[in-house]
Tab-separated table of C-alpha atoms in Angstrom:
chain	number	residue	atom	x	y	z
A	241	MET	CA	0.000	0.000	0.000
A	242	ASP	CA	1.245	3.500	-0.801
A	243	LYS	CA	0.967	4.876	2.730
A	244	SER	CA	2.260	8.293	1.666
A	245	VAL	CA	-0.893	8.648	-0.414
A	246	LEU	CA	-3.365	7.352	2.124
A	247	PHE	CA	-1.982	9.246	5.104
A	248	HIS	CA	-2.791	12.501	3.338
A	249	ASN	CA	-6.374	11.328	2.872
A	250	LEU	CA	-8.802	12.513	5.590
A	251	PRO	CA	-11.192	9.520	5.414
A	252	PHE	CA	-8.222	7.163	5.738
A	253	LEU	CA	-6.908	8.966	8.826
A	254	LYS	CA	-10.322	8.824	10.506
A	255	THR	CA	-10.708	5.150	9.681
A	256	ALA	CA	-7.197	4.217	10.785
A	257	ALA	CA	-7.688	5.857	14.182
A	258	LYS	CA	-11.099	4.273	14.794
A	259	THR	CA	-9.928	0.851	13.626
A	260	PHE	CA	-6.942	0.957	15.982
A	261	ILE	CA	-9.120	1.866	18.966
A	262	HIS	CA	-11.772	-0.760	18.179
A	263	GLN	CA	-9.265	-3.564	17.722
A	264	ASN	CA	-6.913	-2.736	20.580
A	265	LEU	CA	-9.260	-1.272	23.185
A	266	PRO	CA	-12.571	-3.190	22.866
A	267	LEU	CA	-13.983	-1.809	26.098
A	268	ASP	CA	-17.564	-2.303	24.940
A	269	TYR	CA	-16.938	-6.043	24.465
A	270	TYR	CA	-15.794	-6.415	28.068
A	271	LEU	CA	-17.823	-3.808	29.960
A	272	LEU	CA	-21.094	-2.842	28.286
A	273	LYS	CA	-23.120	-6.075	28.658
A	274	GLY	CA	-24.161	-6.333	25.025
A	275	TYR	CA	-24.230	-2.629	24.241
A	276	SER	CA	-21.667	-1.378	21.765
A	277	PHE	CA	-19.983	1.745	20.524
A	278	LYS	CA	-20.744	2.577	16.907
A	279	PRO	CA	-19.060	0.242	14.383
A	280	TYR	CA	-15.957	1.338	12.507
A	281	LEU	CA	-17.043	-0.642	9.414
A	282	VAL	CA	-20.337	-0.803	7.512
A	283	VAL	CA	-20.466	-3.493	4.831
A	284	PHE	CA	-23.011	-3.009	2.072
A	285	ASP	CA	-24.071	-6.237	0.355
A	286	MET	CA	-25.176	-4.379	-2.743
A	287	LEU	CA	-26.876	-7.408	-4.334
A	288	TYR	CA	-26.400	-11.168	-4.549
A	289	ALA	CA	-26.317	-11.472	-8.333
A	290	CYS	CA	-22.988	-12.289	-9.941
A	291	ASN	CA	-21.581	-12.626	-13.453
A	292	LEU	CA	-19.300	-15.556	-12.517
A	293	SER	CA	-20.076	-19.043	-11.219
A	294	CYS	CA	-17.165	-19.832	-8.936
A	295	PRO	CA	-17.502	-23.373	-7.511
A	296	PHE	CA	-16.644	-22.249	-3.967
A	297	CYS	CA	-19.279	-19.488	-3.785
A	298	TRP	CA	-23.079	-19.669	-3.779
A	299	GLN	CA	-23.626	-16.132	-5.058
A	300	GLY	CA	-23.051	-16.934	-8.714
A	301	ARG	CA	-25.227	-20.031	-8.762
A	302	THR	CA	-28.632	-20.250	-10.377
A	303	GLU	CA	-31.584	-19.165	-8.259
A	304	ALA	CA	-32.524	-22.807	-7.791
A	305	ASN	CA	-29.172	-23.536	-6.143
A	306	LYS	CA	-28.945	-20.472	-3.915
A	307	PRO	CA	-29.491	-20.930	-0.151
A	308	ASP	CA	-33.086	-21.089	1.007
A	309	GLY	CA	-34.391	-17.560	1.461
A	310	ALA	CA	-31.486	-15.847	-0.326
A	311	ILE	CA	-32.392	-12.198	-0.829
A	312	LYS	CA	-33.288	-11.190	-4.362
A	313	GLY	CA	-33.196	-7.662	-5.740
A	314	PHE	CA	-31.352	-4.651	-4.350
A	315	LEU	CA	-31.807	-1.270	-2.702
A	316	ARG	CA	-32.471	1.704	-4.955
A	317	PHE	CA	-30.352	4.844	-4.904
A	318	ASN	CA	-32.826	6.881	-2.855
A	319	GLU	CA	-32.830	4.109	-0.222
A	320	LEU	CA	-29.052	3.857	-0.212
A	321	LYS	CA	-28.784	7.629	0.250
A	322	LEU	CA	-31.094	7.477	3.256
A	323	ILE	CA	-28.946	4.785	4.844
A	324	ALA	CA	-25.779	6.777	4.102
A	325	ASP	CA	-27.324	9.802	5.815
A	326	LYS	CA	-28.092	7.706	8.893
A	327	ILE	CA	-24.550	6.355	9.286
A	328	SER	CA	-22.395	9.256	8.112
A	329	GLY	CA	-22.517	10.946	11.509
A	330	PHE	CA	-20.171	8.371	13.046
A	331	SER	CA	-17.849	8.265	9.986
A	332	PRO	CA	-17.504	4.521	9.432
A	333	ARG	CA	-15.460	2.914	6.713
A	334	CYS	CA	-17.828	1.707	3.977
A	335	TYR	CA	-17.142	-1.556	2.183
A	336	LEU	CA	-19.216	-2.265	-0.939
A	337	THR	CA	-19.452	-5.900	-1.967
A	338	GLY	CA	-21.912	-8.479	-3.271
A	339	GLY	CA	-22.427	-10.643	-5.338
A	340	GLU	CA	-20.763	-8.466	-7.905
A	341	PRO	CA	-21.365	-4.829	-6.868
A	342	LEU	CA	-20.624	-3.410	-10.325
A	343	LEU	CA	-23.844	-5.088	-11.508
A	344	HIS	CA	-25.797	-2.666	-9.306
A	345	PRO	CA	-27.206	0.094	-11.554
A	346	ASP	CA	-26.502	2.839	-8.983
A	347	ILE	CA	-23.098	1.735	-7.724
A	348	ILE	CA	-21.122	4.684	-9.133
A	349	SER	CA	-23.690	7.216	-7.913
A	350	PHE	CA	-23.589	5.626	-4.469
A	351	ILE	CA	-19.787	5.736	-4.321
A	352	SER	CA	-19.887	9.427	-5.242
A	353	TYR	CA	-22.535	10.106	-2.589
A	354	LEU	CA	-20.456	8.410	0.121
A	355	THR	CA	-17.154	10.044	-0.816
A	356	ALA	CA	-18.863	13.452	-0.940
A	357	LYS	CA	-19.536	12.881	2.767
A	358	ASN	CA	-15.790	12.371	3.351
A	359	LEU	CA	-16.243	8.657	4.017
A	360	TYR	CA	-13.598	6.039	3.296
A	361	VAL	CA	-15.095	3.761	0.615
A	362	SER	CA	-13.779	0.382	-0.548
A	363	LEU	CA	-15.190	-1.574	-3.473
A	364	ASN	CA	-14.596	-5.321	-3.741
A	365	THR	CA	-15.147	-6.603	-7.283
A	366	ASN	CA	-14.315	-9.678	-9.337
A	367	GLY	CA	-12.979	-7.214	-11.919
A	368	VAL	CA	-14.874	-8.478	-14.964
A	369	LEU	CA	-16.670	-5.135	-15.479
A	370	LEU	CA	-13.734	-2.903	-14.547
A	371	HIS	CA	-12.854	-2.110	-18.149
A	372	GLU	CA	-16.331	-0.580	-18.553
A	373	SER	CA	-16.344	1.264	-15.217
A	374	ALA	CA	-12.722	2.356	-14.735
A	375	GLU	CA	-13.092	6.035	-15.614
A	376	SER	CA	-16.319	6.386	-13.622
A	377	ILE	CA	-14.706	4.773	-10.577
A	378	ILE	CA	-11.815	7.246	-10.692
A	379	LYS	CA	-14.175	10.226	-11.058
A	380	ALA	CA	-16.308	8.991	-8.153
A	381	GLU	CA	-13.175	9.327	-5.964
A	382	LEU	CA	-13.279	5.781	-4.618
A	383	THR	CA	-10.755	5.350	-1.806
A	384	ARG	CA	-9.831	1.710	-2.289
A	385	LEU	CA	-10.364	-0.839	-5.058
A	386	ILE	CA	-10.099	-4.516	-4.128
A	387	ILE	CA	-10.030	-7.029	-6.970
A	388	SER	CA	-10.602	-10.735	-6.362
A	389	LEU	CA	-8.263	-12.665	-8.629
A	390	ASP	CA	-7.049	-16.205	-8.069
A	391	GLY	CA	-3.966	-16.510	-10.243
A	392	THR	CA	-2.457	-16.234	-13.688
A	393	LYS	CA	-4.589	-16.723	-16.780
A	394	GLU	CA	-4.647	-20.530	-16.799
A	395	VAL	CA	-5.533	-20.806	-13.118
A	396	GLN	CA	-8.038	-17.930	-13.036
A	397	ASP	CA	-9.954	-19.149	-16.081
A	398	LYS	CA	-10.049	-22.687	-14.713
A	399	LEU	CA	-11.392	-21.601	-11.322
A	400	ARG	CA	-13.782	-18.804	-12.287
A	401	GLY	CA	-14.473	-19.248	-15.988
A	402	GLU	CA	-12.915	-17.235	-18.802
A	403	SER	CA	-12.425	-13.885	-17.131
A	404	PHE	CA	-8.698	-13.177	-16.872
A	405	ASP	CA	-8.283	-11.124	-20.056
A	406	ARG	CA	-11.169	-8.777	-19.233
A	407	ILE	CA	-9.925	-8.313	-15.669
A	408	GLY	CA	-6.437	-7.516	-16.937
A	409	GLN	CA	-7.873	-4.921	-19.320
A	410	GLY	CA	-9.775	-3.357	-16.436
A	411	ILE	CA	-6.703	-3.165	-14.203
A	412	GLU	CA	-4.694	-1.558	-16.983
A	413	LYS	CA	-7.460	1.016	-17.532
A	414	ILE	CA	-7.610	1.881	-13.840
A	415	ILE	CA	-3.840	2.416	-13.727
A	416	ARG	CA	-3.902	4.478	-16.917
A	417	PHE	CA	-6.836	6.688	-15.903
A	418	LYS	CA	-5.248	7.357	-12.508
A	419	LYS	CA	-2.028	8.423	-14.231
A	420	ASP	CA	-3.735	10.520	-16.910
A	421	SER	CA	-5.954	12.330	-14.397
A	422	LEU	CA	-3.114	12.762	-11.854
A	423	LYS	CA	-5.175	10.885	-9.242
A	424	SER	CA	-3.571	8.991	-6.375
A	425	LEU	CA	-6.769	7.123	-5.473
A	426	PRO	CA	-8.149	4.538	-5.444
A	427	SER	CA	-5.359	2.432	-4.028
A	428	VAL	CA	-5.571	-1.031	-5.589
A	429	ARG	CA	-5.234	-4.381	-3.822
A	430	ILE	CA	-5.554	-7.908	-5.151
A	431	ASN	CA	-7.361	-10.475	-2.979
A	432	LEU	CA	-6.477	-14.099	-3.629
A	433	THR	CA	-8.089	-17.137	-1.979
A	434	LEU	CA	-5.726	-20.055	-1.505
A	435	ASN	CA	-6.622	-23.366	-3.113
A	436	LYS	CA	-4.926	-26.440	-4.560
A	437	ASP	CA	-4.868	-24.984	-8.055
A	438	ASN	CA	-3.110	-21.705	-7.288
A	439	ILE	CA	-0.750	-22.551	-4.434
A	440	SER	CA	2.137	-23.294	-6.826
A	441	ASP	CA	1.152	-20.437	-9.160
A	442	LEU	CA	1.782	-17.591	-6.731
A	443	PRO	CA	5.426	-16.773	-7.635
A	444	ASP	CA	4.391	-16.267	-11.281
A	445	PHE	CA	1.371	-14.285	-10.116
A	446	LEU	CA	3.645	-11.849	-8.269
A	447	LYS	CA	5.530	-11.215	-11.505
A	448	LEU	CA	2.216	-10.480	-13.199
A	449	MET	CA	1.239	-8.011	-10.477
A	450	LYS	CA	4.588	-6.276	-10.831
A	451	ASN	CA	4.024	-5.917	-14.590
A	452	TRP	CA	0.653	-4.306	-13.888
A	453	GLY	CA	2.236	-1.878	-11.444
A	454	LEU	CA	0.391	-3.280	-8.419
A	455	ASN	CA	2.111	-3.659	-5.077
A	456	GLU	CA	-0.392	-5.080	-2.612
A	457	LEU	CA	-1.653	-8.653	-2.284
A	458	LYS	CA	-3.877	-10.096	0.435
A	459	ILE	CA	-3.965	-13.892	0.563
A	460	GLN	CA	-7.032	-15.403	2.210
A	461	HIS	CA	-6.885	-18.737	3.979
A	462	ASN	CA	-9.748	-21.161	3.431
A	463	MET	CA	-12.943	-20.672	5.401
A	464	PHE	CA	-14.430	-24.083	6.011
A	465	SER	CA	-16.647	-26.125	8.283
A	466	THR	CA	-18.257	-29.553	8.335
A	467	ASN	CA	-21.636	-30.307	6.796
A	468	ILE	CA	-22.846	-31.303	10.271
A	469	ASP	CA	-21.973	-27.888	11.730
A	470	ILE	CA	-23.403	-26.111	8.683
A	471	GLU	CA	-26.732	-27.879	9.218
A	472	LYS	CA	-26.640	-26.981	12.931
A	473	GLN	CA	-26.119	-23.340	11.990
A	474	LYS	CA	-28.964	-23.392	9.483
A	475	ASN	CA	-31.276	-24.628	12.239
A	476	ILE	CA	-30.107	-21.849	14.585
A	477	ASN	CA	-30.696	-19.198	11.923
A	478	ARG	CA	-34.119	-20.579	11.070
A	479	ASN	CA	-35.449	-21.432	14.539
A	480	VAL	CA	-33.837	-18.734	16.707
A	481	TYR	CA	-33.481	-15.766	14.354
A	482	GLU	CA	-36.013	-16.554	11.596
A	483	SER	CA	-33.319	-15.715	9.045
A	484	PRO	CA	-31.835	-17.566	6.068
A	485	TYR	CA	-28.308	-18.894	6.471
A	486	MET	CA	-25.699	-16.856	4.572
A	487	GLY	CA	-22.368	-18.166	5.743
A	488	ILE	CA	-19.655	-20.754	5.248
A	489	SER	CA	-20.874	-23.495	2.937
A	490	TYR	CA	-17.578	-25.229	2.169
A	491	ASP	CA	-16.928	-28.668	3.656
A	492	PRO	CA	-13.575	-29.923	2.302
A	493	GLU	CA	-14.223	-33.400	3.775
A	494	GLY	CA	-10.607	-33.545	4.853
A	495	GLU	CA	-9.129	-32.632	1.455
A	496	LEU	CA	-7.418	-29.427	2.522
A	497	LEU	CA	-4.242	-27.757	1.292
A	498	ASP	CA	-0.942	-29.552	1.761
A	499	ARG	CA	0.297	-27.892	4.962
A	500	GLY	CA	3.968	-28.529	4.322
A	501	GLN	CA	3.699	-27.068	0.830
A	502	LEU	CA	1.835	-24.054	2.193
A	503	LYS	CA	4.439	-23.321	4.873
A	504	GLU	CA	7.232	-23.597	2.308
A	505	LEU	CA	5.308	-21.235	0.035
A	506	MET	CA	4.828	-18.675	2.819
A	507	GLU	CA	8.571	-18.678	3.480
A	508	ARG	CA	9.315	-18.220	-0.212
A	509	LEU	CA	6.751	-15.432	-0.521
A	510	GLU	CA	8.476	-13.527	2.283
A	511	GLU	CA	11.629	-13.471	0.199
A	512	LEU	CA	9.792	-12.635	-3.042
A	513	SER	CA	7.861	-9.866	-1.306
A	514	SER	CA	11.096	-8.245	-0.174
A	515	LYS	CA	12.628	-8.475	-3.647
A	516	SER	CA	9.555	-7.368	-5.617
A	517	GLY	CA	8.315	-4.622	-3.298
A	518	ILE	CA	4.868	-6.239	-3.216
A	519	ASP	CA	3.295	-6.078	0.235
A	520	ILE	CA	1.852	-9.522	1.075
A	521	THR	CA	-0.533	-10.014	3.998
A	522	TYR	CA	-2.760	-12.907	5.069
A	523	PHE	CA	-6.353	-13.051	6.225
A	524	PRO	CA	-6.872	-14.248	8.846
A	525	LEU	CA	-3.382	-13.564	10.151
A	526	ILE	CA	-2.162	-17.072	10.983
A	527	GLU	CA	1.463	-17.576	11.997
A	528	LYS	CA	3.356	-20.239	10.053
A	529	ASN	CA	3.805	-22.362	13.178
A	530	LEU	CA	0.002	-22.640	13.523
A	531	ILE	CA	-0.782	-23.577	9.916
A	532	ASP	CA	-1.056	-27.274	10.828
A	533	GLU	CA	-3.638	-26.501	13.504
A	534	TYR	CA	-5.622	-24.108	11.319
A	535	TYR	CA	-5.950	-26.630	8.492
A	536	THR	CA	-6.975	-29.497	10.784
A	537	TYR	CA	-10.166	-31.280	9.753
A	538	PRO	CA	-12.621	-31.294	11.407
A	539	PRO	CA	-11.659	-27.805	12.638
A	540	SER	CA	-10.679	-27.353	16.258
A	541	ASP	CA	-10.252	-24.189	18.330
A	542	GLU	CA	-7.912	-25.805	20.833
A	543	LYS	CA	-4.990	-23.510	19.993
A	544	PHE	CA	-6.968	-20.497	18.817
A	545	SER	CA	-8.934	-17.737	20.474
A	546	LYS	CA	-12.619	-18.397	21.073
A	547	LYS	CA	-13.401	-14.706	20.832
A	548	CYS	CA	-15.104	-12.742	18.053
A	549	LEU	CA	-15.306	-8.950	18.167
A	550	ALA	CA	-17.114	-8.559	14.837
A	551	PRO	CA	-20.621	-7.925	16.293
A	552	TRP	CA	-19.153	-4.979	18.216
A	553	GLN	CA	-17.036	-3.599	15.366
A	554	ARG	CA	-18.864	-4.050	12.057
A	555	VAL	CA	-22.312	-4.410	10.581
A	556	ARG	CA	-23.714	-5.570	7.236
A	557	VAL	CA	-26.495	-3.859	5.339
A	558	LEU	CA	-28.273	-6.602	3.407
A	559	PRO	CA	-30.027	-5.989	0.059
A	560	ASN	CA	-33.382	-5.905	1.905
A	561	ALA	CA	-32.171	-3.088	4.230
A	562	GLN	CA	-31.816	-5.414	7.223
A	563	LEU	CA	-28.826	-4.873	9.498
A	564	SER	CA	-26.938	-8.102	10.163
A	565	PRO	CA	-23.965	-8.988	12.413
A	566	CYS	CA	-23.101	-12.046	10.270
A	567	LEU	CA	-24.453	-15.237	8.673
A	568	GLY	CA	-27.508	-13.430	7.262
A	569	ILE	CA	-29.054	-13.027	10.727
A	570	GLU	CA	-31.455	-10.072	10.542
A	571	MET	CA	-31.688	-7.515	13.356
A	572	GLY	CA	-33.936	-4.785	11.952
A	573	ASN	CA	-34.723	-2.675	8.895
A	574	ILE	CA	-32.534	0.437	8.767
A	575	LEU	CA	-34.989	2.214	6.459
A	576	GLU	CA	-37.701	1.884	9.080
A	577	SER	CA	-35.715	2.530	12.274
A	578	ASP	CA	-32.929	4.648	13.682
A	579	PHE	CA	-29.506	3.006	13.412
A	580	THR	CA	-28.841	3.149	17.162
A	581	ASP	CA	-32.241	1.668	17.997
A	582	ILE	CA	-31.271	-1.464	16.046
A	583	TRP	CA	-27.545	-1.503	16.851
A	584	ASN	CA	-28.098	-1.372	20.605
A	585	GLY	CA	-31.595	-2.814	20.649
A	586	GLU	CA	-32.571	-5.848	22.698
A	587	LYS	CA	-32.152	-8.344	19.845
A	588	TYR	CA	-28.610	-7.188	19.025
A	589	ARG	CA	-27.617	-7.106	22.716
A	590	LYS	CA	-28.821	-10.664	23.251
A	591	PHE	CA	-26.879	-11.767	20.191
A	592	ARG	CA	-23.645	-10.157	21.438
A	593	ASN	CA	-24.017	-11.637	24.903
A	594	MET	CA	-24.555	-15.086	23.417
A	595	ILE	CA	-21.523	-14.764	21.121
A	596	ARG	CA	-19.399	-13.660	24.049
A	597	GLU	CA	-20.355	-16.837	25.907
A	598	ASN	CA	-20.164	-19.325	23.015
A	599	LEU	CA	-19.372	-18.977	19.335
A	600	PHE	CA	-21.611	-20.578	16.714
A	601	PRO	CA	-20.883	-24.028	15.193
A	602	VAL	CA	-19.511	-22.500	11.965
A	603	CYS	CA	-17.373	-19.817	13.647
A	604	SER	CA	-14.312	-22.035	14.015
A	605	ARG	CA	-12.742	-21.091	10.656
A	606	CYS	CA	-14.508	-17.830	9.932
A	607	CYS	CA	-12.134	-15.047	8.869
A	608	LEU	CA	-13.843	-12.497	11.162
A	609	LYS	CA	-13.045	-14.119	14.508
A	610	GLU	CA	-9.798	-13.671	16.377
A	611	TYR	CA	-7.065	-16.328	16.158
């Protein structure tokens, strides 16, 4: 990340300060009995439609194969503006995702509306539509662009369908428009999810990033559970919260990454990162000496924290305007109520108190919990 750019950006400075306080001094988690300070992050699930059909993600599947009760449709611009007005007072970081958010007809207008309020705005896209939206994204003054890409052309097209060439064109357009318009933002990061197909491809992928002029890569470890725990969670969502289940749906049935190969790769990437100037981080942040434990199947929390701060620190706005802590659990309609009335209402407080006592069955390898 070009920190010299971001540290001269007011929304970034606000976000960095709030994030540090939330993550290092979670006084509300320990002292407020289910009440919480305002979140530092608001995630907008813009819609659940997608233009790819990745095998590890339900959002690109046909309607018949989506989870029971998956939300259809999306919020209109006037509704999104109302929500932005309700949250802007506490200056959260806004993270726009999906589905594929660039399929939303008002996505550029919404980015512009948020940045006009001096909010830090990230957009997470699969990149397929970037070549069509690049100039508009720059003009909307997006703070951060996150592109999900799983490897070089052969690997990417195998995993996600033929998409690599269009994504590459979009990245090149973003870089060119930033240069031509003398813009420093958005900063650009690649997100890559580890899997058996790309684990040996990463050194070549770094060379590709360098050729594009990109210098930040976040590598995501697998999120996984067992089918038994997934079914338990579905029952909790349905019977306790009357909400559809929108969470981890991947059961590797023991066929996880080769741990020795992964540890060797992480050591090599440290060296390549230093040589290439590409900043490589992992999510969640698992130390190499705990890789064996993380990739144990069935998952165990024996050597990991059993704490999750996410319900105190972040909130999702679903495409039906419901606020959700995670897993699609619905807490209240933000268009119909004040944010604080939902955020610190009885239902949310009970949820936080329960999470503080015991995590859910599928929390063990969720990327939001602490490790």
